[in-house]
């Protein structure tokens, strides 16, 4: 018997429109200074933009700061350090900001010099207007969930996996929350939570979640037989 | 003209579904695009596809072109160059010609719409009528504004500040403005005559008709004959490669109604190429979309050696065709090419020559670059993404301009 949810899972999409703040940094010290002061929406955009824009560009690092430091300031050591900051570990943007700030401060304390970016290659701080768009997809059980997950856009996956972790209940993606609270599927919820969404493409993530849901469906149908 | 449904196989069903969801939220809104030319150049080309698609999505959309004489276009060309950093001395009479021409246009145009999209500096001052109208005004700047001439920008800025929002093609073009500045890169239409797949025999027919020999690899730059596209620099780079690789250079451009300098620049290029049978300079009419498509597809390497560039749609077109592209690291080109991953970015004639030599000697490397470039364009620079960003911008302007916008829910129903 496949468990049915009291509250169906309604898939939404997250779309965003890039906003230019007009703030730019020409060296590491300026980057640090602005990084401390810009709104959280800027931190979010610069650490998540690549996820939606570079689905096939595997060499891209997981945040814009690492890319700029590596390629424009030619500081590979700090670039690697910034790229290795484990975005998935942080439950708030403020914590993520502090990790970035701390990495740069430590580096500056050791090197004490701030190489300028070439002319025209300054770091431009960006923000975004975010839109929450309801889709026509609703799931009342795991079978419907799998069927919907095949059809929704990657923007929907992005919203329910990435953004969900940054709002209550903190650190939990929407899918796992629904599996646990509506279907009683604790093991499946944990399996999805364990996936690191920052180190794979959204399409890769979709097929992994689908695979987990389908395996569980097969178990349930075997148990019912 | 294809319908949106025909893009399903290229962009996926979810992308089309999103467009319909957004358009439904804009139900009943009207849009007016205004620019300075109906044909020639990237803006006219985008609008010729964008307007019918907005209409298909149920957004009532019009497109108007301002009218101006030779003197007006000579002034706006000066503006264009000055905003790209090349100030050629704009006089007070020039400013007067600009103002008078736009006043004449204002007296003739119907500006009734919910969203007015004003493209580039030529029609920017139309915004002086804003207070008499209800609509939201958007200034869409397609040019590289990273180092504008202060004099011309100081003249235009008070107009730009009267808009509700501005839109630029690359982060480096952002200005200090009291209005929101959005980053919306332009796009290409993969099903247009310029970009759709062509059968090998169609390509051969076009090349035969244009008398382009195919006995040597073709190295091509497609762009207006404009000094900012550096056609003379392209010829020089090609000359530097000649002793290492046997190839033929094609400079392909055409006239545009709003660019009085183009015939002069083309003559300069012809003069520089004189006596070299391996340099062909083609001036094609603005409707030669299939011809451009065939030439790009027949080319071994595509160049875009611009000195300044708004976005560089010819780069987008070439990448979409899976071609290796060598382009200057200016304007929006850096958003399209990751150096040595999806193309080659260069900064000089010598750098361009070096990259060209490499790609002519290693065609397999070129194919790898082109393949990566094509996927990047599919994800980020096709017309459907552009349409989505415009719909989001309209929603932002009509939903109270907040940072976080929830669109109205839809009733629970059976899944489609």
Coordinates of C-alpha atoms in Angstrom, one line a residue:
Chain A
X1 CA 0.0 0.0 0.0
X2 CA 1.5 3.3 -1.0
X3 CA 1.1 5.9 1.7
X4 CA -1.1 9.0 0.8
X5 CA -0.3 12.5 2.0
X6 CA -2.9 14.6 3.8
X7 CA -1.2 17.7 2.2
X8 CA -0.2 17.2 -1.4
X9 CA 3.2 18.4 -2.5
X10 CA 2.8 21.4 -4.7
X11 CA 5.7 22.0 -7.0
X12 CA 6.7 25.7 -7.4
X13 CA 9.4 27.1 -9.7
X14 CA 12.0 29.7 -8.6
X15 CA 12.9 32.1 -11.4
X16 CA 15.2 35.1 -10.9
X17 CA 16.1 38.3 -12.6
X18 CA 19.7 39.5 -12.2
X19 CA 20.2 42.9 -10.7
X20 CA 23.4 44.9 -11.1
X21 CA 24.3 46.8 -7.9
X22 CA 26.8 49.1 -9.5
X23 CA 29.3 48.0 -6.7
X24 CA 32.6 46.7 -7.9
X25 CA 36.0 45.5 -6.5
X26 CA 39.3 45.9 -8.2
X27 CA 41.4 43.9 -5.7
X28 CA 41.1 41.6 -2.8
X29 CA 40.9 44.2 -0.1
X30 CA 38.0 45.9 -1.9
X31 CA 36.3 42.5 -2.4
X32 CA 36.6 41.9 1.3
X33 CA 35.3 45.3 2.3
X34 CA 32.2 45.0 0.0
X35 CA 31.7 41.4 1.0
X36 CA 31.2 42.4 4.6
X37 CA 28.6 45.1 3.7
X38 CA 26.5 43.9 0.8
X39 CA 23.0 42.6 1.4
X40 CA 22.5 38.9 1.9
X41 CA 20.7 38.7 -1.5
X42 CA 24.1 39.5 -3.1
X43 CA 25.8 36.7 -1.1
X44 CA 23.1 34.4 -2.2
X45 CA 23.3 35.3 -5.9
X46 CA 27.0 35.1 -6.1
X47 CA 27.2 31.7 -4.5
X48 CA 24.2 30.2 -6.4
X49 CA 24.2 31.8 -9.8
X50 CA 26.4 29.2 -11.4
X51 CA 24.0 26.4 -10.4
X52 CA 21.3 27.7 -12.8
X53 CA 23.5 29.2 -15.5
X54 CA 26.2 26.7 -16.1
X55 CA 24.5 23.3 -16.2
X56 CA 27.1 21.9 -18.5
X57 CA 30.2 23.9 -17.6
X58 CA 31.7 21.4 -15.2
X59 CA 35.0 23.4 -14.7
X60 CA 33.1 26.3 -13.1
X61 CA 33.7 26.6 -9.3
X62 CA 30.7 26.8 -7.0
X63 CA 30.8 30.5 -6.4
X64 CA 31.7 33.7 -8.3
X65 CA 34.3 34.8 -5.7
X66 CA 36.4 31.8 -6.2
X67 CA 36.2 32.2 -10.0
X68 CA 37.3 35.8 -9.9
X69 CA 40.1 35.3 -7.4
X70 CA 41.5 32.4 -9.4
X71 CA 41.1 33.8 -12.9
X72 CA 41.3 37.6 -12.5
X73 CA 43.6 38.0 -9.5
X74 CA 45.5 34.8 -10.5
X75 CA 45.6 33.7 -6.9
X76 CA 45.0 30.0 -7.2
X77 CA 45.6 29.2 -3.6
X78 CA 42.9 31.5 -2.2
X79 CA 40.7 30.6 -5.2
X80 CA 40.9 27.0 -4.3
X81 CA 40.2 27.8 -0.7
X82 CA 37.1 29.8 -1.6
X83 CA 35.9 27.1 -4.0
X84 CA 36.2 24.5 -1.3
X85 CA 33.9 26.4 1.2
X86 CA 31.2 23.8 1.6
X87 CA 28.0 25.8 0.8
X88 CA 25.8 22.9 1.7
X89 CA 27.1 23.0 5.3
X90 CA 25.6 26.4 6.0
X91 CA 22.1 27.0 7.1
X92 CA 22.1 30.7 6.7
X93 CA 23.6 33.2 4.3
X94 CA 25.2 35.1 7.2
X95 CA 27.2 32.0 8.2
X96 CA 28.3 31.6 4.5
X97 CA 29.3 35.2 4.3
X98 CA 31.4 34.8 7.5
X99 CA 33.2 31.8 6.1
X100 CA 34.1 33.7 2.9
X101 CA 35.2 36.7 4.9
X102 CA 37.3 34.6 7.2
X103 CA 39.1 32.8 4.4
X104 CA 40.0 36.1 2.7
X105 CA 41.1 37.7 6.0
X106 CA 43.3 34.8 6.9
X107 CA 44.9 34.9 3.4
X108 CA 45.5 38.7 3.6
X109 CA 47.1 38.3 7.1
X110 CA 49.7 36.0 5.6
X111 CA 50.4 37.7 2.2
X112 CA 49.6 41.3 3.1
X113 CA 49.4 42.4 -0.4
X114 CA 46.5 42.8 -2.7
X115 CA 47.1 42.3 -6.4
X116 CA 44.8 44.4 -8.7
X117 CA 42.6 42.8 -11.3
X118 CA 43.4 43.7 -14.9
X119 CA 41.5 46.7 -16.2
X120 CA 37.9 45.8 -17.2
X121 CA 38.0 42.6 -15.1
X122 CA 36.8 44.0 -11.8
X123 CA 34.3 42.0 -9.7
X124 CA 30.8 43.3 -10.2
X125 CA 28.5 42.5 -7.3
X126 CA 25.1 41.2 -8.4
X127 CA 21.8 40.6 -6.7
X128 CA 18.5 39.1 -7.9
X129 CA 14.8 39.6 -7.8
X130 CA 13.3 36.2 -7.0
X131 CA 10.0 35.0 -8.3
X132 CA 8.0 32.1 -6.8
X133 CA 5.9 30.6 -9.6
X134 CA 3.2 28.0 -8.9
X135 CA 3.3 25.1 -11.4
X136 CA 0.3 22.9 -12.1
X137 CA 2.0 19.8 -10.6
X138 CA 0.7 18.3 -7.3
X139 CA 1.8 14.9 -5.8
X140 CA -0.3 13.0 -3.3
X141 CA 1.9 10.0 -3.0
X142 CA 5.3 8.8 -4.0
X143 CA 4.2 7.5 -7.4
X144 CA 2.7 10.9 -8.3
X145 CA 5.8 12.6 -6.9
X146 CA 8.1 10.6 -9.2
X147 CA 5.9 11.3 -12.2
X148 CA 5.9 15.1 -11.4
X149 CA 9.6 15.2 -10.8
X150 CA 10.2 14.0 -14.3
X151 CA 8.2 16.9 -15.7
X152 CA 9.0 19.9 -13.6
X153 CA 11.7 22.4 -14.7
X154 CA 15.1 22.5 -13.2
X155 CA 14.1 25.8 -11.7
X156 CA 11.6 23.9 -9.6
X157 CA 14.2 21.4 -8.5
X158 CA 16.4 24.3 -7.6
X159 CA 13.8 26.0 -5.4
X160 CA 12.8 22.8 -3.5
X161 CA 16.4 21.6 -3.0
X162 CA 18.6 24.7 -2.6
X163 CA 16.4 27.6 -1.4
X164 CA 14.4 25.3 0.9
X165 CA 17.5 24.7 3.0
X166 CA 17.8 28.4 3.8
X167 CA 14.3 28.8 5.3
X168 CA 12.6 27.0 8.2
X169 CA 13.0 24.1 8.9
X170 CA 16.6 25.2 8.3
X171 CA 18.9 22.8 6.5
X172 CA 16.1 20.6 5.2
X173 CA 15.1 20.4 1.5
X174 CA 11.3 20.4 0.8
X175 CA 11.3 16.9 -0.6
X176 CA 12.8 15.3 2.5
X177 CA 10.5 17.4 4.7
X178 CA 7.4 16.2 2.8
X179 CA 8.6 12.5 2.7
X180 CA 9.1 12.5 6.4
X181 CA 6.1 14.5 7.6
X182 CA 3.4 13.5 5.0
X183 CA 4.4 10.0 3.9
X184 CA 6.4 8.7 7.0
X185 CA 9.3 7.9 4.6
X186 CA 12.1 8.6 7.0
X187 CA 14.7 6.5 5.3
X188 CA 14.0 8.1 1.9
X189 CA 14.1 11.6 3.4
X190 CA 17.5 10.9 4.9
X191 CA 18.8 9.5 1.6
X192 CA 17.8 12.7 -0.3
X193 CA 19.3 14.9 2.5
X194 CA 22.6 13.1 2.1
X195 CA 23.0 14.2 -1.6
X196 CA 25.3 17.1 -2.0
X197 CA 23.5 19.3 -4.5
X198 CA 26.4 21.7 -5.0
X199 CA 28.7 19.2 -6.7
X200 CA 26.5 18.0 -9.5
X201 CA 24.3 19.4 -12.2
X202 CA 20.6 19.9 -11.5
X203 CA 19.7 17.2 -14.1
X204 CA 22.1 14.8 -12.4
X205 CA 20.4 15.6 -9.1
X206 CA 17.0 15.0 -10.6
X207 CA 17.9 11.6 -11.8
X208 CA 19.4 10.6 -8.5
X209 CA 16.3 11.7 -6.5
X210 CA 14.1 9.9 -9.1
X211 CA 16.2 6.8 -8.7
X212 CA 15.8 6.8 -4.9
X213 CA 12.0 7.4 -5.2
X214 CA 11.6 4.6 -7.8
X215 CA 13.6 2.1 -5.7
X216 CA 11.4 2.8 -2.7
X217 CA 8.3 2.4 -4.9
X218 CA 9.5 -1.0 -6.0
X219 CA 10.1 -2.0 -2.4
X220 CA 6.6 -1.0 -1.5
X221 CA 5.0 -2.8 -4.4
X222 CA 7.0 -6.0 -3.5
X223 CA 5.9 -5.7 0.1
X224 CA 2.3 -5.4 -1.0
X225 CA 2.4 -8.4 -3.4
Chain B
X1 CA 7.7 32.2 -38.6
X2 CA 7.8 29.2 -36.2
X3 CA 5.5 28.9 -33.2
X4 CA 6.8 28.4 -29.7
X5 CA 5.7 24.8 -29.6
X6 CA 8.4 24.1 -32.3
X7 CA 11.1 24.9 -29.7
X8 CA 10.1 22.0 -27.5
X9 CA 12.8 19.7 -28.9
X10 CA 15.5 22.3 -28.4
X11 CA 14.8 23.8 -25.0
X12 CA 12.6 21.1 -23.4
X13 CA 8.9 21.2 -22.4
X14 CA 9.5 22.7 -19.0
X15 CA 10.9 25.9 -20.5
X16 CA 7.8 26.4 -22.6
X17 CA 5.5 25.7 -19.7
X18 CA 7.3 28.4 -17.6
X19 CA 6.7 31.0 -20.4
X20 CA 3.0 30.2 -20.4
X21 CA 2.8 30.4 -16.6
X22 CA 4.5 33.8 -16.6
X23 CA 2.5 35.1 -19.5
X24 CA -0.8 34.1 -17.8
X25 CA 0.2 36.2 -14.8
X26 CA 0.5 39.2 -17.1
X27 CA -2.9 38.7 -18.6
X28 CA -4.1 41.8 -20.5
X29 CA -0.8 43.8 -20.3
X30 CA 0.3 45.7 -23.4
X31 CA 3.9 46.2 -24.5
X32 CA 5.4 48.7 -27.0
X33 CA 9.0 48.3 -28.3
X34 CA 10.7 51.4 -29.8
X35 CA 14.0 51.4 -31.6
X36 CA 15.7 53.2 -34.5
X37 CA 15.8 50.7 -37.4
X38 CA 13.5 48.0 -38.7
X39 CA 16.3 46.1 -40.4
X40 CA 20.0 45.6 -39.9
X41 CA 21.8 45.0 -36.7
X42 CA 21.1 42.8 -33.7
X43 CA 18.3 44.8 -32.1
X44 CA 16.0 44.7 -35.1
X45 CA 16.8 41.1 -35.5
X46 CA 15.8 40.2 -32.0
X47 CA 12.6 42.3 -32.1
X48 CA 11.5 40.7 -35.3
X49 CA 11.3 37.4 -33.4
X50 CA 10.5 38.6 -29.9
X51 CA 7.4 40.6 -30.9
X52 CA 5.5 37.7 -32.5
X53 CA 6.4 35.4 -29.6
X54 CA 5.1 37.9 -27.0
X55 CA 1.9 38.1 -29.1
X56 CA 1.6 34.3 -29.2
X57 CA 1.9 34.2 -25.4
X58 CA -1.1 36.6 -25.2
X59 CA 0.9 39.8 -24.5
X60 CA -0.4 42.5 -26.8
X61 CA 2.8 43.8 -28.3
X62 CA 3.6 46.5 -30.8
X63 CA 6.9 47.6 -32.4
X64 CA 7.5 51.2 -33.6
X65 CA 10.6 52.6 -35.3
X66 CA 11.5 56.3 -34.8
X67 CA 12.0 58.4 -37.9
X68 CA 15.1 60.6 -38.5
X69 CA 17.0 62.1 -41.3
X70 CA 20.7 61.7 -42.3
X71 CA 21.7 64.5 -39.8
X72 CA 20.0 62.7 -36.9
X73 CA 21.7 59.3 -37.7
X74 CA 25.1 61.1 -38.1
X75 CA 24.5 62.5 -34.5
X76 CA 23.4 59.2 -33.0
X77 CA 26.4 57.4 -34.6
X78 CA 28.6 60.0 -32.8
X79 CA 26.7 59.2 -29.6
X80 CA 27.2 55.5 -30.2
X81 CA 30.9 55.9 -30.7
X82 CA 31.2 58.3 -27.7
X83 CA 29.4 55.9 -25.4
X84 CA 31.8 53.2 -26.5
X85 CA 34.6 55.6 -25.4
X86 CA 35.5 57.1 -28.7
X87 CA 34.4 60.8 -28.4
X88 CA 34.5 62.5 -31.8
X89 CA 33.3 65.9 -30.6
X90 CA 29.6 66.2 -30.2
X91 CA 28.5 69.8 -30.7
X92 CA 25.6 71.7 -29.2
X93 CA 24.0 71.7 -32.7
X94 CA 24.2 67.9 -32.6
X95 CA 22.3 67.8 -29.3
X96 CA 19.7 70.2 -30.8
X97 CA 19.2 67.9 -33.9
X98 CA 18.7 65.0 -31.5
X99 CA 16.1 66.8 -29.4
X100 CA 14.3 68.2 -32.4
X101 CA 14.0 64.9 -34.1
X102 CA 12.7 63.1 -31.0
X103 CA 10.2 65.9 -30.4
X104 CA 8.9 65.4 -34.0
X105 CA 8.6 61.7 -33.4
X106 CA 6.8 62.3 -30.1
X107 CA 4.2 64.4 -31.9
X108 CA 3.4 61.5 -34.2
X109 CA 3.7 58.4 -32.1
X110 CA 1.1 56.5 -30.2
X111 CA 2.8 55.7 -26.9
X112 CA -0.2 54.0 -25.2
X113 CA 1.1 50.8 -23.5
X114 CA 1.6 49.3 -20.0
X115 CA 5.3 48.7 -20.7
X116 CA 7.4 50.8 -23.0
X117 CA 10.7 49.2 -24.0
X118 CA 13.0 51.9 -25.5
X119 CA 16.0 50.5 -27.2
X120 CA 19.4 52.2 -27.1
X121 CA 20.3 56.0 -27.1
X122 CA 18.6 56.9 -30.3
X123 CA 15.0 57.0 -28.9
X124 CA 16.1 57.5 -25.2
X125 CA 14.8 61.0 -24.9
X126 CA 11.2 60.0 -25.8
X127 CA 10.9 59.4 -22.0
X128 CA 10.3 63.2 -21.6
X129 CA 6.6 62.3 -22.3
X130 CA 6.5 59.8 -19.5
X131 CA 4.7 62.0 -17.0
X132 CA 1.8 62.3 -19.4
X133 CA 1.4 58.5 -19.7
X134 CA 0.5 55.7 -17.3
X135 CA 2.9 53.1 -18.6
X136 CA 6.2 51.8 -17.1
X137 CA 9.3 52.9 -19.0
X138 CA 12.3 50.6 -19.5
X139 CA 15.6 51.8 -21.2
X140 CA 17.2 48.8 -22.9
X141 CA 20.8 49.6 -23.5
X142 CA 22.4 47.1 -26.0
X143 CA 25.8 48.9 -26.2
X144 CA 29.0 48.6 -24.2
X145 CA 28.7 51.4 -21.6
X146 CA 31.8 50.4 -19.5
X147 CA 33.8 53.6 -20.4
X148 CA 31.4 56.2 -21.8
X149 CA 32.5 59.6 -22.9
X150 CA 31.5 61.8 -19.9
X151 CA 30.1 64.6 -22.1
X152 CA 27.6 62.4 -24.0
X153 CA 26.7 60.3 -21.0
X154 CA 26.0 63.5 -18.9
X155 CA 23.6 64.6 -21.6
X156 CA 21.8 61.2 -21.8
X157 CA 21.8 60.4 -18.1
X158 CA 19.1 62.8 -17.0
X159 CA 16.8 61.1 -19.5
X160 CA 17.8 57.6 -18.4
X161 CA 17.1 58.6 -14.8
X162 CA 13.5 59.2 -15.7
X163 CA 12.9 55.6 -16.6
X164 CA 11.4 53.0 -14.2
X165 CA 14.2 50.5 -15.0
X166 CA 17.2 50.0 -17.2
X167 CA 18.5 46.8 -18.8
X168 CA 22.1 46.1 -19.8
X169 CA 23.9 43.1 -21.5
X170 CA 26.9 42.7 -19.2
X171 CA 27.8 43.4 -15.6
X172 CA 30.6 45.8 -16.5
X173 CA 28.1 48.2 -18.2
X174 CA 26.4 49.1 -14.9
X175 CA 26.3 52.8 -14.0
X176 CA 25.6 54.8 -11.0
X177 CA 21.8 55.3 -11.5
X178 CA 18.9 55.9 -9.1
X179 CA 16.8 53.3 -11.0
X180 CA 17.1 49.5 -10.9
X181 CA 19.6 48.1 -13.4
X182 CA 18.9 44.6 -14.7
X183 CA 21.3 42.2 -16.5
X184 CA 19.5 40.6 -19.4
X185 CA 21.8 39.4 -22.1
X186 CA 20.3 39.2 -25.6
X187 CA 19.7 36.0 -27.5
X188 CA 19.4 34.2 -30.8
X189 CA 16.6 32.3 -32.3
X190 CA 17.7 28.8 -33.1
X191 CA 14.9 28.3 -35.7
X192 CA 15.4 31.6 -37.6
X193 CA 16.8 31.4 -41.1
X194 CA 20.1 32.7 -39.6
X195 CA 20.5 29.9 -37.2
X196 CA 18.4 26.9 -38.2
X197 CA 20.1 23.7 -39.4
X198 CA 20.9 23.7 -43.1
X199 CA 21.4 20.6 -45.3
X200 CA 24.9 20.3 -46.8
X201 CA 23.5 20.9 -50.3
X202 CA 21.8 24.2 -49.2
X203 CA 25.2 25.4 -47.9
X204 CA 26.9 24.4 -51.1
X205 CA 24.3 26.2 -53.2
X206 CA 24.7 29.4 -51.2
X207 CA 28.5 29.4 -51.5
X208 CA 28.3 28.7 -55.2
X209 CA 25.9 31.6 -55.7
X210 CA 28.1 34.0 -53.7
X211 CA 31.2 32.6 -55.5
X212 CA 33.0 31.7 -52.4
X213 CA 35.6 29.0 -53.1
X214 CA 35.9 26.1 -50.6
X215 CA 39.3 24.8 -51.6
X216 CA 40.8 26.3 -48.4
X217 CA 39.5 26.5 -44.8
X218 CA 37.3 29.6 -44.4
X219 CA 38.1 32.1 -41.6
X220 CA 35.2 34.4 -41.3
X221 CA 34.2 37.5 -39.4
X222 CA 30.5 38.5 -39.8
X223 CA 29.7 42.0 -38.6
X224 CA 28.7 45.5 -39.7
X225 CA 31.5 47.5 -41.4
X226 CA 32.3 49.5 -38.3
X227 CA 35.7 50.6 -36.9
X228 CA 34.7 49.1 -33.6
X229 CA 34.6 45.7 -35.2
X230 CA 38.2 46.3 -36.3
X231 CA 38.1 44.8 -39.9
X232 CA 41.6 46.1 -40.6
X233 CA 42.9 44.4 -37.5
X234 CA 41.3 41.1 -38.7
X235 CA 43.1 41.5 -42.1
X236 CA 46.4 42.1 -40.3
X237 CA 45.9 39.1 -38.0
X238 CA 45.1 37.0 -41.1
X239 CA 48.3 38.2 -42.9
X240 CA 50.4 37.1 -39.9
X241 CA 49.0 33.6 -40.2
X242 CA 49.4 33.2 -44.0
X243 CA 52.9 31.8 -44.0
X244 CA 51.9 29.0 -41.5
X245 CA 48.5 28.0 -42.8
X246 CA 46.6 28.0 -46.1
X247 CA 43.3 29.6 -45.5
X248 CA 40.8 32.1 -47.0
X249 CA 39.5 35.2 -45.0
X250 CA 35.9 36.3 -45.4
X251 CA 34.7 39.6 -44.1
X252 CA 30.9 39.6 -44.3
X253 CA 28.8 42.6 -43.5
X254 CA 26.0 44.8 -44.7
X255 CA 24.5 48.2 -44.6
X256 CA 22.3 49.4 -41.8
X257 CA 19.9 52.3 -42.1
X258 CA 21.2 54.0 -38.9
X259 CA 24.9 53.7 -39.7
X260 CA 26.2 56.3 -42.1
X261 CA 29.9 55.2 -41.6
X262 CA 29.6 51.7 -42.9
X263 CA 30.4 52.3 -46.6
X264 CA 33.5 54.2 -45.7
X265 CA 34.8 51.5 -43.4
X266 CA 34.1 48.8 -46.1
X267 CA 36.1 50.8 -48.6
X268 CA 39.0 51.0 -46.1
X269 CA 38.9 47.2 -45.8
X270 CA 38.8 46.7 -49.5
X271 CA 41.8 49.0 -49.9
X272 CA 43.8 47.0 -47.3
X273 CA 42.9 43.7 -48.9
X274 CA 43.7 44.8 -52.4
X275 CA 45.7 42.4 -54.4
X276 CA 45.2 39.4 -52.0
X277 CA 43.0 36.8 -53.7
X278 CA 42.5 35.0 -50.4
X279 CA 40.6 37.9 -48.8
X280 CA 37.0 38.2 -49.8
X281 CA 34.9 41.1 -48.7
X282 CA 31.1 40.6 -49.1
X283 CA 28.5 43.3 -48.6
X284 CA 25.2 41.5 -48.3
X285 CA 21.7 43.0 -48.0
X286 CA 20.2 42.9 -44.4
X287 CA 17.8 40.1 -45.4
X288 CA 20.7 37.7 -46.2
X289 CA 20.0 35.5 -43.2
X290 CA 20.3 32.1 -44.9
X291 CA 23.5 33.3 -46.7
X292 CA 25.1 34.3 -43.3
X293 CA 24.0 31.0 -41.8
X294 CA 25.5 29.0 -44.7
X295 CA 28.8 31.0 -44.5
X296 CA 29.1 30.5 -40.8
X297 CA 28.4 26.8 -41.1
X298 CA 31.0 26.4 -43.9
X299 CA 33.7 28.2 -41.9
X300 CA 36.5 26.5 -40.2
X301 CA 37.0 29.3 -37.7
X302 CA 34.9 32.4 -36.8
X303 CA 36.5 35.6 -35.7
X304 CA 35.0 38.5 -33.8
X305 CA 37.9 41.0 -33.2
X306 CA 35.8 43.8 -31.8
X307 CA 37.4 46.7 -30.0
X308 CA 34.1 47.3 -28.2
X309 CA 31.1 45.1 -28.2
X310 CA 27.6 45.3 -26.6
X311 CA 27.1 41.6 -26.5
X312 CA 28.3 40.1 -29.8
X313 CA 25.4 38.1 -31.2
X314 CA 27.5 37.0 -34.1
X315 CA 29.6 35.1 -31.5
X316 CA 26.4 33.5 -30.1
X317 CA 25.4 32.5 -33.7
X318 CA 28.7 30.9 -34.4
X319 CA 28.9 29.1 -31.1
X320 CA 25.4 27.7 -31.6
X321 CA 26.6 26.2 -34.9
X322 CA 29.3 24.4 -33.0
X323 CA 32.1 26.5 -34.5
X324 CA 35.4 27.4 -32.8
X325 CA 35.4 31.2 -32.2
X326 CA 38.3 33.5 -31.5
X327 CA 36.9 36.8 -30.1
X328 CA 38.1 39.8 -28.2
X329 CA 37.5 39.7 -24.5
X330 CA 35.2 42.7 -24.6
X331 CA 31.6 43.5 -23.6
X332 CA 29.3 40.5 -23.4
X333 CA 31.7 38.2 -25.3
X334 CA 33.3 37.2 -22.0
X335 CA 29.9 36.0 -20.8
X336 CA 29.7 33.7 -23.8
X337 CA 33.2 32.3 -24.0
X338 CA 35.2 30.7 -21.3
X339 CA 38.8 30.9 -22.6
X340 CA 40.1 27.6 -23.9
X341 CA 36.9 25.8 -22.9
X342 CA 34.2 27.2 -25.2
X343 CA 36.3 29.3 -27.5
X344 CA 39.4 31.6 -27.4
X345 CA 39.5 35.0 -25.9
X346 CA 42.2 37.4 -27.2
X347 CA 43.3 41.0 -26.5
X348 CA 45.4 41.9 -29.5
X349 CA 46.1 41.3 -33.2
X350 CA 49.1 39.1 -32.3
X351 CA 46.9 37.1 -29.9
X352 CA 44.3 36.7 -32.5
X353 CA 46.8 35.5 -35.1
X354 CA 48.3 33.1 -32.6
X355 CA 44.9 31.5 -31.7
X356 CA 44.0 31.3 -35.4
X357 CA 47.2 29.5 -36.2
X358 CA 46.5 27.0 -33.4
X359 CA 42.9 26.3 -34.5
X360 CA 43.8 25.9 -38.2
X361 CA 46.5 23.4 -37.2
X362 CA 44.3 21.5 -34.7
X363 CA 40.8 21.2 -36.1
X364 CA 39.9 18.5 -33.5
X365 CA 40.6 21.0 -30.7
X366 CA 38.4 23.5 -32.5
X367 CA 35.5 21.0 -32.7
X368 CA 35.8 20.3 -28.9
X369 CA 35.6 24.1 -28.2
X370 CA 32.7 24.5 -30.5
X371 CA 30.8 21.6 -28.9
X372 CA 31.2 23.1 -25.4
X373 CA 30.2 26.5 -26.8
X374 CA 27.0 25.2 -28.3
X375 CA 25.8 23.7 -24.9
X376 CA 26.5 27.0 -23.2
X377 CA 24.4 28.9 -25.7
X378 CA 21.6 26.3 -25.4
X379 CA 21.5 26.9 -21.6
X380 CA 21.8 30.7 -21.5
X381 CA 21.4 32.6 -24.8
X382 CA 18.4 31.3 -26.7
X383 CA 15.3 33.4 -27.3
X384 CA 13.2 31.4 -24.8
X385 CA 15.5 32.6 -21.9
X386 CA 15.4 36.1 -23.2
X387 CA 11.6 36.0 -23.4
X388 CA 11.4 34.6 -19.8
X389 CA 13.6 37.5 -18.5
X390 CA 11.4 40.1 -20.2
X391 CA 8.3 38.6 -18.8
X392 CA 9.9 38.6 -15.3
X393 CA 10.8 42.2 -15.8
X394 CA 7.2 43.1 -16.7
X395 CA 6.0 41.2 -13.6
X396 CA 8.5 43.1 -11.4
X397 CA 7.3 46.4 -12.7
X398 CA 3.6 45.5 -12.4
X399 CA 3.8 43.8 -9.0
X400 CA 5.1 46.6 -6.8
X401 CA 8.8 46.2 -7.5
X402 CA 9.8 44.2 -4.5
X403 CA 12.8 41.8 -4.1
X404 CA 10.6 38.8 -3.7
X405 CA 7.5 38.2 -5.8
X406 CA 5.0 35.4 -5.3
X407 CA 2.8 34.9 -8.3
X408 CA -0.8 33.9 -7.7
X409 CA -1.5 30.3 -6.9
X410 CA -3.4 28.1 -9.3
X411 CA -6.2 25.8 -8.1
X412 CA -5.3 22.2 -7.2
X413 CA -6.1 20.0 -10.2
X414 CA -5.1 16.9 -11.9
X415 CA -1.5 17.0 -13.2
X416 CA -1.2 17.9 -16.9

